[in-house]
PDB file of C-alpha atoms in Angstrom:
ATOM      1  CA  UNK A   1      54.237 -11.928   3.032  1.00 46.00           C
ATOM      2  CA  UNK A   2      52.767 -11.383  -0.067  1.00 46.00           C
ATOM      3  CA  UNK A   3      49.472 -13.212   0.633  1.00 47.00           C
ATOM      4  CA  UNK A   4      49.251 -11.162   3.752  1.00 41.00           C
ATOM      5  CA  UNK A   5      49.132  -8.193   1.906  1.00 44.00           C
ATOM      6  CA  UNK A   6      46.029  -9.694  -0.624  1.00 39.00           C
ATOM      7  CA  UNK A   7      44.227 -10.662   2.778  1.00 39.00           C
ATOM      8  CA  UNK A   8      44.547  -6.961   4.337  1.00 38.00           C
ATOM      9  CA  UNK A   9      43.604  -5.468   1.155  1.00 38.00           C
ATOM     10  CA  UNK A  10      40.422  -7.500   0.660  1.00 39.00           C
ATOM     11  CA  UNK A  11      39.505  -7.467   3.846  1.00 35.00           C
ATOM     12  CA  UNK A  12      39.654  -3.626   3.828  1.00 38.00           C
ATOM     13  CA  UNK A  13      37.793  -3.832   0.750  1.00 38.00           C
ATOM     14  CA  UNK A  14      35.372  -5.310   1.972  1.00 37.00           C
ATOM     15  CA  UNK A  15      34.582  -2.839   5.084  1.00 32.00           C
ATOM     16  CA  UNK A  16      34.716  -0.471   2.785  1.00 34.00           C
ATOM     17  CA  UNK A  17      31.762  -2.354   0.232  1.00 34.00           C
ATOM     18  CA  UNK A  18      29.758  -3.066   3.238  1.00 33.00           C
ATOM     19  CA  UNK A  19      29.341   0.729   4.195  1.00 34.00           C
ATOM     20  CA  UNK A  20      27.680   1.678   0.693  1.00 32.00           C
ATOM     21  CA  UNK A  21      25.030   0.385  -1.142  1.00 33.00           C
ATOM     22  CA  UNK A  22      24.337  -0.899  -4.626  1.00 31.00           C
ATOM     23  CA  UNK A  23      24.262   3.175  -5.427  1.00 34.00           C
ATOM     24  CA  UNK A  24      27.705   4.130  -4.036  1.00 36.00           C
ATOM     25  CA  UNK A  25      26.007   5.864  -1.609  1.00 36.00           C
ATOM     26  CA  UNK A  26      26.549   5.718   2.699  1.00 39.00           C
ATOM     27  CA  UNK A  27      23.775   2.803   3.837  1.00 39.00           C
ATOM     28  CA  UNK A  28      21.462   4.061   6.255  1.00 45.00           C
ATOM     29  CA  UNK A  29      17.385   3.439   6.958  1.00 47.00           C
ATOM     30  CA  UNK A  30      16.028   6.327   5.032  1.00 50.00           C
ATOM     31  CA  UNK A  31      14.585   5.539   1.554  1.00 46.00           C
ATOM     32  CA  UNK A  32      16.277   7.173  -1.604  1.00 54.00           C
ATOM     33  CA  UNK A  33      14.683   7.801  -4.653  1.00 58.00           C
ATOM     34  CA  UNK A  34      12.768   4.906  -6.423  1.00 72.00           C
ATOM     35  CA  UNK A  35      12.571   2.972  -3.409  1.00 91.00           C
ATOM     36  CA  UNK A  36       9.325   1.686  -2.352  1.00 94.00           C
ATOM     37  CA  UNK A  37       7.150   3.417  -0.187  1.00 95.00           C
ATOM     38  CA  UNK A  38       6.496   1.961   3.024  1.00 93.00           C
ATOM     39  CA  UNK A  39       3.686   1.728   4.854  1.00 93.00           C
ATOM     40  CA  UNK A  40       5.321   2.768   8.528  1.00 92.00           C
ATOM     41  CA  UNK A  41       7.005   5.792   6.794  1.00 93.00           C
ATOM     42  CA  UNK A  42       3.883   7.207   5.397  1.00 95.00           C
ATOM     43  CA  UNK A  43      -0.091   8.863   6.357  1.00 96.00           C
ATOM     44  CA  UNK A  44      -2.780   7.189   5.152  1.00 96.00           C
ATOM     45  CA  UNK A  45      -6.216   8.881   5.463  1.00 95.00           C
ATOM     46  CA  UNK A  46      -9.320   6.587   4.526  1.00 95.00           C
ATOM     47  CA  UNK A  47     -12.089   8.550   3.557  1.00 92.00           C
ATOM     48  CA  UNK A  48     -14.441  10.857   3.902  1.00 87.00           C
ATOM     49  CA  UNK A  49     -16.345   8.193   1.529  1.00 88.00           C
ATOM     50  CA  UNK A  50     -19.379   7.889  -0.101  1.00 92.00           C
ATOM     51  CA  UNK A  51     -21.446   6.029   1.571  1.00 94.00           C
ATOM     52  CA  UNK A  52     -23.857   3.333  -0.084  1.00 93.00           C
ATOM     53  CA  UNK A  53     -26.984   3.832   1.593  1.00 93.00           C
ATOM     54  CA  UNK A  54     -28.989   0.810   0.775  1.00 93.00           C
ATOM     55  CA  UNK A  55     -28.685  -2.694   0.066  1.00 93.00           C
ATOM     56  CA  UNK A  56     -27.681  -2.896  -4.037  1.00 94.00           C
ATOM     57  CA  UNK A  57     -26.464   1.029  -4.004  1.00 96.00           C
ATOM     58  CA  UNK A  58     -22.518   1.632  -4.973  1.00 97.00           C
ATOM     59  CA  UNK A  59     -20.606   3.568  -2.284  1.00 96.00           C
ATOM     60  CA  UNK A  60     -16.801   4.939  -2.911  1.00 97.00           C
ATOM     61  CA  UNK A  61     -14.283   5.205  -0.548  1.00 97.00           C
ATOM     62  CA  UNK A  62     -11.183   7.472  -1.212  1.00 96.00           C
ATOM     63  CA  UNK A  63      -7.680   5.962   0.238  1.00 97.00           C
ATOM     64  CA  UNK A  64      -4.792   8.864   0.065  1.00 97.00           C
ATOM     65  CA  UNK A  65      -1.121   8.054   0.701  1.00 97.00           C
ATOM     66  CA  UNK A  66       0.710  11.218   1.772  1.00 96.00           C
ATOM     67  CA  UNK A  67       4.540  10.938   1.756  1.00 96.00           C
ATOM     68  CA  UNK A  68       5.632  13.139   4.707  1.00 95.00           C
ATOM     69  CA  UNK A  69       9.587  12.199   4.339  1.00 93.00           C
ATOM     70  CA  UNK A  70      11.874  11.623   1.647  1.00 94.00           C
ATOM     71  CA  UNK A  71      10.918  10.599  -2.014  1.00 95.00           C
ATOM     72  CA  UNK A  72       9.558   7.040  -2.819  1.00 95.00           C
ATOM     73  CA  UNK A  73       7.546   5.258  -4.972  1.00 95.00           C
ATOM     74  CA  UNK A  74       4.457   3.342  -5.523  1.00 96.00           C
ATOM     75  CA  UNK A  75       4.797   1.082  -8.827  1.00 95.00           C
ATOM     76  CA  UNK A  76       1.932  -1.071  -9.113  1.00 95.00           C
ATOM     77  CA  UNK A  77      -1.264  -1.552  -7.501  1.00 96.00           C
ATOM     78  CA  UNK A  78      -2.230  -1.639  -3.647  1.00 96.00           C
ATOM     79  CA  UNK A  79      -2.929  -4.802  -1.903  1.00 96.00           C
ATOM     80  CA  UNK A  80      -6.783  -4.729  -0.513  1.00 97.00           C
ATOM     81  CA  UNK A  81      -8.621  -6.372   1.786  1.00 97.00           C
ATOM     82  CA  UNK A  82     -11.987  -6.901   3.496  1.00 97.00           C
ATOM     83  CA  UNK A  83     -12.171  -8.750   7.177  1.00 96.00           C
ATOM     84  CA  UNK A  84     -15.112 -10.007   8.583  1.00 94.00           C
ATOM     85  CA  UNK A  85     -13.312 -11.057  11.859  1.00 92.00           C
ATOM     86  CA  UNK A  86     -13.338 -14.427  10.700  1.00 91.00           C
ATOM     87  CA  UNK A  87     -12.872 -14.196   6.977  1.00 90.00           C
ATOM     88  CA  UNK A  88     -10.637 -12.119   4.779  1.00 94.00           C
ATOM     89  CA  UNK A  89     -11.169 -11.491   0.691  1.00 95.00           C
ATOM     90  CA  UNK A  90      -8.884  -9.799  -1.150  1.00 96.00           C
ATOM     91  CA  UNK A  91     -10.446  -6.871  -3.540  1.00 97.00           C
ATOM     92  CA  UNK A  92      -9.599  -7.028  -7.055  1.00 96.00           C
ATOM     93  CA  UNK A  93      -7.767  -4.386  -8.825  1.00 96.00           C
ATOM     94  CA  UNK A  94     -10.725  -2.579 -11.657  1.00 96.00           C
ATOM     95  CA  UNK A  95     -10.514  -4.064 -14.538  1.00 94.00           C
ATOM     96  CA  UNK A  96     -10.273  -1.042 -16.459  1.00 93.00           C
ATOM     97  CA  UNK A  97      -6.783  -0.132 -14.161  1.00 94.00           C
ATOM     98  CA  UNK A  98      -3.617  -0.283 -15.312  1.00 94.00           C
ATOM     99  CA  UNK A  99      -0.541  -0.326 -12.733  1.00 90.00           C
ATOM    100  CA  UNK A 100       1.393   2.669 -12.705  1.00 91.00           C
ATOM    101  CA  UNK A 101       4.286   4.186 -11.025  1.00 94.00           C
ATOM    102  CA  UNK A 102       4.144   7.526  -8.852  1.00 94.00           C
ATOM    103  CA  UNK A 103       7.059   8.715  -7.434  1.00 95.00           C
ATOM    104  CA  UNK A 104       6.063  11.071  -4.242  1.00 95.00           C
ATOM    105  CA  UNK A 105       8.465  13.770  -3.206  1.00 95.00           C
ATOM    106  CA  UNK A 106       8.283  15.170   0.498  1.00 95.00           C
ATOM    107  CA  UNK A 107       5.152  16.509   1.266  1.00 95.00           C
ATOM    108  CA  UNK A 108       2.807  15.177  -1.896  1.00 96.00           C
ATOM    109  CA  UNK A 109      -0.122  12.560  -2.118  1.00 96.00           C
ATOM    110  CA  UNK A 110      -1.188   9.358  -4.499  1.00 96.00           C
ATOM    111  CA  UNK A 111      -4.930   8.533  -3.627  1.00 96.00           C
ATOM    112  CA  UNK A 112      -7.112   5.672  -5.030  1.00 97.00           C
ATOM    113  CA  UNK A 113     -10.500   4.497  -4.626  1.00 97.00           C
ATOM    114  CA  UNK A 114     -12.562   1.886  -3.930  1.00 97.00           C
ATOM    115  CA  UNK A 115     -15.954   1.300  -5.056  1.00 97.00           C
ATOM    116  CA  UNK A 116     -17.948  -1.215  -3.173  1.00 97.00           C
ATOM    117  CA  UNK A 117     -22.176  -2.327  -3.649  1.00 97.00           C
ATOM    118  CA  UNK A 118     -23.506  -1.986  -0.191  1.00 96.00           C
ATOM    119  CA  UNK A 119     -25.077  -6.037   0.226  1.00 94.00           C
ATOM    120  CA  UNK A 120     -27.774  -6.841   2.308  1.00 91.00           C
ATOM    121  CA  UNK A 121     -27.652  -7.117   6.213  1.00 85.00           C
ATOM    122  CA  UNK A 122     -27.011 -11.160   7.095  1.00 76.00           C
ATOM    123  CA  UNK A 123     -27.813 -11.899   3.484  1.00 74.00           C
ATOM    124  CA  UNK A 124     -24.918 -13.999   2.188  1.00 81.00           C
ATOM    125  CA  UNK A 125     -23.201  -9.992   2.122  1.00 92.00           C
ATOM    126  CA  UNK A 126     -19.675  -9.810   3.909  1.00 94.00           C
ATOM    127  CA  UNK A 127     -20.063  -7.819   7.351  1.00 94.00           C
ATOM    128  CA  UNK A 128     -16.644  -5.994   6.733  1.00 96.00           C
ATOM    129  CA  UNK A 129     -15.565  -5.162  10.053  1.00 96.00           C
ATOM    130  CA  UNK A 130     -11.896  -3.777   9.059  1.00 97.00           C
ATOM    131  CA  UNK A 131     -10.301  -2.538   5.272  1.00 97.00           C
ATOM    132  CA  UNK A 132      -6.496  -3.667   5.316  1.00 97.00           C
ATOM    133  CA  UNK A 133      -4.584  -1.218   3.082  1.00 97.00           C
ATOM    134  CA  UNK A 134      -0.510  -3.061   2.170  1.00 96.00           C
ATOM    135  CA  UNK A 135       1.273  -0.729  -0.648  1.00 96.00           C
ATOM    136  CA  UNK A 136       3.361  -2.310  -3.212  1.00 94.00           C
ATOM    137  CA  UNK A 137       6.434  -4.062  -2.951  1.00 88.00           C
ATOM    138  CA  UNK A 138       5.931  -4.054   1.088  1.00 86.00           C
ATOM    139  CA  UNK A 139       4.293  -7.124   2.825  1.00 86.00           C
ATOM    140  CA  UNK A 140       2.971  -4.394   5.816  1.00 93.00           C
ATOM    141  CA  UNK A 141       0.015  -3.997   5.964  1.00 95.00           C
ATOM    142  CA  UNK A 142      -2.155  -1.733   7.803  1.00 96.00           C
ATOM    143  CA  UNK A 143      -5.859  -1.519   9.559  1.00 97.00           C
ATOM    144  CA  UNK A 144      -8.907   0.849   8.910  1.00 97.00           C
ATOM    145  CA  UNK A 145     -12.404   0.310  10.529  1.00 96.00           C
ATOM    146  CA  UNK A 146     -14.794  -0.648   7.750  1.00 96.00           C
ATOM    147  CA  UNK A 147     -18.093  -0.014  10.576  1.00 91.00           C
ATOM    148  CA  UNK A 148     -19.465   2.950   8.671  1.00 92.00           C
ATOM    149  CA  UNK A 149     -19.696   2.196   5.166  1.00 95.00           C
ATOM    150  CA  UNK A 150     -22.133  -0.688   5.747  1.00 93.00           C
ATOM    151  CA  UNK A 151     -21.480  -4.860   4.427  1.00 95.00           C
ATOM    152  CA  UNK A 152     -20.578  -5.621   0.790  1.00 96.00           C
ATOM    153  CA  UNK A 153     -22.287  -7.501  -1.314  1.00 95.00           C
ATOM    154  CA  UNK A 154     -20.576 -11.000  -2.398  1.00 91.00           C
ATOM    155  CA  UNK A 155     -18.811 -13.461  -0.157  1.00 82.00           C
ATOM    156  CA  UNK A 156     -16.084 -14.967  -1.265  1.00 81.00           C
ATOM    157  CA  UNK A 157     -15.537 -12.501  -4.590  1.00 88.00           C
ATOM    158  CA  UNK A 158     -16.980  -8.873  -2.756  1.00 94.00           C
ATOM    159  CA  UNK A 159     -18.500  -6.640  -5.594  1.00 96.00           C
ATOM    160  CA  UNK A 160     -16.024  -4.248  -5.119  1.00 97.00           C
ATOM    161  CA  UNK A 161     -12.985  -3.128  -6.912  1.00 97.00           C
ATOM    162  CA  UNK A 162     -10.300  -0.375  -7.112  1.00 97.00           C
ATOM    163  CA  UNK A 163      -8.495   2.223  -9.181  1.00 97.00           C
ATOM    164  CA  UNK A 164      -4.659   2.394  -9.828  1.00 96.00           C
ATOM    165  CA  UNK A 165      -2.885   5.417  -8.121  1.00 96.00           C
ATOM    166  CA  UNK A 166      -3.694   8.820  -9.030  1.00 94.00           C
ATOM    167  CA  UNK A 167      -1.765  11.988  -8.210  1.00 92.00           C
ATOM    168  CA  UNK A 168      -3.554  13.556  -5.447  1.00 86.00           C
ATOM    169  CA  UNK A 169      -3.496  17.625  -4.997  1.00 74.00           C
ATOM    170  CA  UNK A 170      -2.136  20.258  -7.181  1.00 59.00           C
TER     171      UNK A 170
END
């Protein structure tokens, strides 16, 4: 009898576990505070940029991150990347950058940028066709058309680069 009774009770201890989280609190799919910030949960508005107008000129393209739901956070840098269609290069993080962490409550924005030298058309340049955007600590990643801001010099390491997060707004 008595084992019965340590075989209820940990059993019903464990229902109980499984309906909180490491936090104590009730499990469900919205993020709490200091939880990443995921890509599906948030806007992200590439642009307006500017351009590089010629072959060798430096164009800059602003990438904002507005959190429209509950508080998250972006610790570290973005994961970015140029595709060709039929190649992909992954943009370096500016040397001069150091990884931060934002936390965004409802409503407010993180931007970075990144700079780019326009290359030459068909000249060993990268015809960008799309910009893939994944934040940190999330594998999703998501698409932007590239078409207007022209190919980028380099082909295997683009000259281009990136800032760390910044708080956007007021």
């Amino acid at each position: 009898m008595r084992a019965l009774r340590i075989t209820v009770t940990a059993l019903a201890a464990s229902l109980v576990l499984t309906a909180c989280d490491s936090e104590g609190g009730d499990t469900d799919s919205k993020p709490r505070a200091g939880e990443p910030c995921a890509i599906g949960s948030v806007r992200i508005a590439v642009g307006p940029a500017n351009v590089a107008p010629a072959a060798g000129d430096t164009g800059n393209v602003p990438v904002t991150v507005t959190n429209p739901g509950p508080e998250c956070t972006l610790k570290g840098f973005p994961e970015v990347v140029l595709d060709t269609g039929h190649h992909s290069v992954e943009v370096p993080a500016d040397k001069a950058a150091k990884a931060g962490e934002l936390t965004l409550a409802e409503g407010t924005a993180a931007s970075f940028t990144l700079t780019y030298v326009r290359g030459a058309e068909g000249d060993g340049s990268l015809a960008v066709r799309t910009l893939r955007i994944a934040l940190p600590g999330s594998s999703e990643q998501r698409d932007f058309d590239w078409s207007n801001y022209g190919p980028v010099a380099g082909t295997d390491t683009p000259q281009a680069s990136f800032t760390a997060f910044q708080q956007a707004g007021d």
